[in-house]
């Protein structure tokens, strides 16, 4: 049984006025996909506050349309690293220089459909629609210049699945940063639940790379030492673009709707290149080495959520997920437990994230696999029952990991589990 009042209390405690921090201390600013998921939670009990969450994040949109993954609004810069000075983006609201999985249009469509206050929803949409369209145009124009149908990504942080073993090979090819730094995350969370130093050295090299190149999109597109097709981003973008088309048609943005339909078709035509019949999932792709990244993670079955899978592919992925749920005591483990790189409590190398479970369940239902979707829902409840509203959950013990009183976990409990 979800404790709705306790979940609301988490959002209220993390509210910094217009934006919600993911958790106090560890993440003291506004993160993009956290805010989108959190807005859905707010909508269940405070619609005005839910729309404000969207407006705040889009107030930091770059002139080229990108919505940065972090907006350094207020917050205690001392408790987080790397802060705005390291990113050096020089924008009106200091921000990072990469984006995050583009779940916004999906969240906003759901909000628009569920909102009781119709006048408020319509005025919010009037403001948000041009911003959402510019954001999606940015993905397709800036991140897929050759019109391949598959947008590219420049940082594991952009995937939101930072430390996934899927990124090990391309990340280890990136040079290490040469300056000394002090991590702040380890002051908040046990080292066994966070990335190692060799990964951080390379995360920071990439941050420096963008800054040294003046955030020049052409240079980064061609020369960034880390360039991957992230199947999670591709799938989330595909669903979001379909949702955006519906919103565009409802609000009279017909030219944008047609443009987006072209992008949807292009991605659909390209996706089979990433399918691995032997593994029954889609793989990420390393554009620098020109080879697939063969690691089975929850990202690699997100094409269910994007509606990108054919009937047989969906059947194969539903079967894979059904078995995957049985492969660890708590589910769905973010890296498949059969992987030698599976670690049940380390950041994205095995633990469970509830918003990913929600996406998987939605995708499974869309394809008619209600039985497996119900199992994912049950597994998600088991995490909350075991440990409450943590950032993520140990796939072997169900123990809460990372930050406590976490906004998106509470939000998923409110809009999905308590629904
Ligand atoms: C972090 O600092 O761990 C974040 O995930 C980066 O976005």
Short mmCIF file of C-alpha atoms in Angstrom, two decimals, residues 215-414:
data_model
loop_
_atom_site.label_atom_id
_atom_site.label_comp_id
_atom_site.label_asym_id
_atom_site.label_seq_id
_atom_site.Cartn_x
_atom_site.Cartn_y
_atom_site.Cartn_z
CA UNK A 215 30.43 24.54 -27.07
CA UNK A 216 30.73 24.54 -30.87
CA UNK A 217 28.21 22.01 -32.14
CA UNK A 218 30.15 21.21 -35.36
CA UNK A 219 33.37 20.41 -33.54
CA UNK A 220 31.63 18.34 -30.90
CA UNK A 221 29.59 16.44 -33.49
CA UNK A 222 32.69 15.42 -35.42
CA UNK A 223 35.43 15.28 -32.80
CA UNK A 224 34.00 14.48 -29.40
CA UNK A 225 35.97 11.42 -28.23
CA UNK A 226 32.75 9.89 -26.90
CA UNK A 227 29.95 9.54 -29.48
CA UNK A 228 27.30 6.86 -29.09
CA UNK A 229 23.80 6.10 -30.26
CA UNK A 230 22.07 5.63 -26.94
CA UNK A 231 19.08 3.37 -27.53
CA UNK A 232 17.41 4.66 -24.35
CA UNK A 233 17.51 8.24 -25.64
CA UNK A 234 16.39 7.16 -29.12
CA UNK A 235 13.40 5.26 -27.67
CA UNK A 236 12.38 7.97 -25.21
CA UNK A 237 12.70 10.60 -27.95
CA UNK A 238 10.55 8.49 -30.29
CA UNK A 239 7.71 8.21 -27.79
CA UNK A 240 8.03 11.87 -26.85
CA UNK A 241 7.93 12.95 -30.50
CA UNK A 242 4.75 10.92 -31.03
CA UNK A 243 3.26 12.66 -27.99
CA UNK A 244 4.45 15.99 -29.33
CA UNK A 245 2.67 15.36 -32.63
CA UNK A 246 -0.60 14.82 -30.74
CA UNK A 247 -0.05 18.04 -28.78
CA UNK A 248 0.90 19.93 -31.97
CA UNK A 249 -2.30 18.82 -33.71
CA UNK A 250 -4.38 19.86 -30.70
CA UNK A 251 -2.77 23.29 -30.46
CA UNK A 252 -2.56 24.17 -34.16
CA UNK A 253 1.18 23.63 -34.71
CA UNK A 254 0.58 21.69 -37.92
CA UNK A 255 3.86 22.39 -39.72
CA UNK A 256 5.80 21.18 -36.69
CA UNK A 257 3.57 18.09 -36.50
CA UNK A 258 4.43 17.20 -40.09
CA UNK A 259 8.13 17.75 -39.52
CA UNK A 260 8.02 15.53 -36.44
CA UNK A 261 6.14 12.80 -38.30
CA UNK A 262 9.01 12.74 -40.81
CA UNK A 263 11.48 12.26 -37.94
CA UNK A 264 9.37 9.47 -36.43
CA UNK A 265 9.39 7.60 -39.77
CA UNK A 266 13.12 8.11 -40.21
CA UNK A 267 13.89 6.65 -36.78
CA UNK A 268 11.50 3.75 -37.32
CA UNK A 269 13.26 2.92 -40.62
CA UNK A 270 16.69 2.96 -38.97
CA UNK A 271 16.05 1.04 -35.77
CA UNK A 272 16.45 -2.53 -37.02
CA UNK A 273 20.19 -1.96 -37.44
CA UNK A 274 20.41 -2.03 -33.66
CA UNK A 275 18.40 -5.25 -33.12
CA UNK A 276 20.24 -8.30 -31.87
CA UNK A 277 18.08 -11.41 -32.37
CA UNK A 278 20.50 -13.53 -30.33
CA UNK A 279 20.16 -11.25 -27.29
CA UNK A 280 16.48 -10.39 -27.88
CA UNK A 281 17.06 -6.63 -27.43
CA UNK A 282 18.36 -3.56 -29.25
CA UNK A 283 21.96 -2.54 -28.64
CA UNK A 284 23.56 0.84 -28.12
CA UNK A 285 26.11 1.74 -30.80
CA UNK A 286 29.62 3.13 -30.50
CA UNK A 287 30.00 5.64 -33.34
CA UNK A 288 33.73 6.12 -32.80
CA UNK A 289 34.63 2.42 -33.05
CA UNK A 290 31.69 1.75 -35.39
CA UNK A 291 30.44 -1.26 -33.47
CA UNK A 292 27.49 -2.26 -31.27
CA UNK A 293 27.82 -2.16 -27.50
CA UNK A 294 26.76 -5.63 -26.51
CA UNK A 295 25.47 -5.26 -22.96
CA UNK A 296 21.88 -6.08 -21.99
CA UNK A 297 20.54 -3.25 -19.83
CA UNK A 298 17.08 -1.84 -19.18
CA UNK A 299 17.94 0.84 -21.75
CA UNK A 300 18.17 -1.81 -24.45
CA UNK A 301 14.52 -2.85 -24.04
CA UNK A 302 13.16 0.71 -23.94
CA UNK A 303 12.20 0.50 -27.66
CA UNK A 304 9.05 -1.09 -26.21
CA UNK A 305 8.32 2.31 -24.62
CA UNK A 306 9.18 4.07 -27.89
CA UNK A 307 6.84 1.84 -29.90
CA UNK A 308 9.83 1.02 -32.11
CA UNK A 309 9.72 -2.76 -31.91
CA UNK A 310 8.07 -4.99 -34.49
CA UNK A 311 5.61 -7.64 -33.27
CA UNK A 312 8.21 -10.43 -33.04
CA UNK A 313 10.79 -8.14 -31.45
CA UNK A 314 8.22 -7.08 -28.84
CA UNK A 315 7.35 -10.73 -28.13
CA UNK A 316 11.05 -11.53 -27.70
CA UNK A 317 11.61 -8.57 -25.37
CA UNK A 318 8.51 -9.39 -23.30
CA UNK A 319 9.83 -12.94 -22.84
CA UNK A 320 13.29 -11.60 -22.00
CA UNK A 321 11.78 -9.27 -19.38
CA UNK A 322 9.63 -12.03 -17.91
CA UNK A 323 12.79 -14.10 -17.35
CA UNK A 324 14.77 -11.02 -16.24
CA UNK A 325 12.30 -10.37 -13.41
CA UNK A 326 13.11 -13.86 -12.07
CA UNK A 327 16.86 -13.37 -12.40
CA UNK A 328 17.19 -11.26 -9.22
CA UNK A 329 15.11 -11.10 -6.03
CA UNK A 330 14.13 -7.47 -6.81
CA UNK A 331 13.49 -6.27 -10.35
CA UNK A 332 14.02 -5.01 -13.00
CA UNK A 333 17.80 -4.96 -12.51
CA UNK A 334 19.26 -2.13 -14.64
CA UNK A 335 21.99 -4.45 -15.97
CA UNK A 336 20.99 -8.04 -16.68
CA UNK A 337 22.12 -10.22 -13.73
CA UNK A 338 23.80 -12.67 -16.11
CA UNK A 339 26.35 -9.99 -17.10
CA UNK A 340 29.86 -10.32 -15.60
CA UNK A 341 29.63 -6.54 -15.06
CA UNK A 342 26.43 -6.75 -13.00
CA UNK A 343 26.76 -5.13 -9.56
CA UNK A 344 23.42 -5.09 -7.72
CA UNK A 345 23.97 -1.85 -5.83
CA UNK A 346 26.36 0.24 -7.95
CA UNK A 347 24.93 3.15 -9.90
CA UNK A 348 23.25 1.80 -13.08
CA UNK A 349 25.26 -1.43 -13.00
CA UNK A 350 22.41 -3.46 -11.50
CA UNK A 351 20.08 -1.55 -9.15
CA UNK A 352 16.46 -0.77 -9.93
CA UNK A 353 15.06 2.63 -10.92
CA UNK A 354 11.31 3.03 -10.61
CA UNK A 355 10.78 5.44 -13.49
CA UNK A 356 12.45 2.94 -15.83
CA UNK A 357 10.14 0.21 -14.55
CA UNK A 358 7.22 2.54 -15.29
CA UNK A 359 8.44 3.05 -18.87
CA UNK A 360 8.91 -0.69 -19.37
CA UNK A 361 5.43 -1.45 -18.03
CA UNK A 362 3.85 1.18 -20.29
CA UNK A 363 5.65 -0.23 -23.32
CA UNK A 364 4.70 -3.81 -22.44
CA UNK A 365 1.04 -2.79 -22.10
CA UNK A 366 1.11 -0.98 -25.44
CA UNK A 367 2.13 -4.25 -27.09
CA UNK A 368 -0.48 -6.25 -25.17
CA UNK A 369 1.83 -7.93 -22.63
CA UNK A 370 -0.31 -7.00 -19.64
CA UNK A 371 0.82 -10.03 -17.66
CA UNK A 372 4.49 -9.00 -17.81
CA UNK A 373 3.55 -5.33 -17.23
CA UNK A 374 1.70 -6.42 -14.08
CA UNK A 375 4.78 -8.28 -12.92
CA UNK A 376 6.90 -5.13 -13.43
CA UNK A 377 4.33 -3.12 -11.47
CA UNK A 378 4.40 -5.68 -8.63
CA UNK A 379 8.21 -5.70 -8.59
CA UNK A 380 8.19 -1.90 -8.38
CA UNK A 381 5.83 -1.94 -5.39
CA UNK A 382 8.08 -4.49 -3.70
CA UNK A 383 10.98 -1.98 -3.82
CA UNK A 384 8.90 0.77 -2.19
CA UNK A 385 7.47 -1.65 0.37
CA UNK A 386 10.98 -2.81 1.26
CA UNK A 387 12.71 0.55 1.50
CA UNK A 388 10.54 3.60 0.77
CA UNK A 389 11.46 6.40 -1.60
CA UNK A 390 15.16 5.94 -2.30
CA UNK A 391 16.93 6.97 -5.51
CA UNK A 392 17.43 3.32 -6.52
CA UNK A 393 17.20 -0.16 -5.02
CA UNK A 394 19.66 -3.02 -4.58
CA UNK A 395 18.54 -5.78 -6.94
CA UNK A 396 19.53 -8.53 -4.51
CA UNK A 397 18.30 -7.14 -1.17
CA UNK A 398 15.84 -4.39 -2.13
CA UNK A 399 17.78 -2.01 0.16
CA UNK A 400 17.49 1.68 -0.66
CA UNK A 401 20.61 3.08 -2.40
CA UNK A 402 21.90 6.51 -3.41
CA UNK A 403 19.95 9.51 -2.15
CA UNK A 404 17.03 9.09 0.28
CA UNK A 405 13.64 10.86 0.06
CA UNK A 406 14.07 11.02 -3.70
CA UNK A 407 11.69 13.10 -5.79
CA UNK A 408 11.21 10.92 -8.85
CA UNK A 409 10.69 7.80 -6.77
CA UNK A 410 7.98 9.55 -4.74
CA UNK A 411 6.50 10.93 -7.97
CA UNK A 412 6.31 7.51 -9.65
CA UNK A 413 4.62 6.17 -6.51
CA UNK A 414 2.05 8.99 -6.71
#
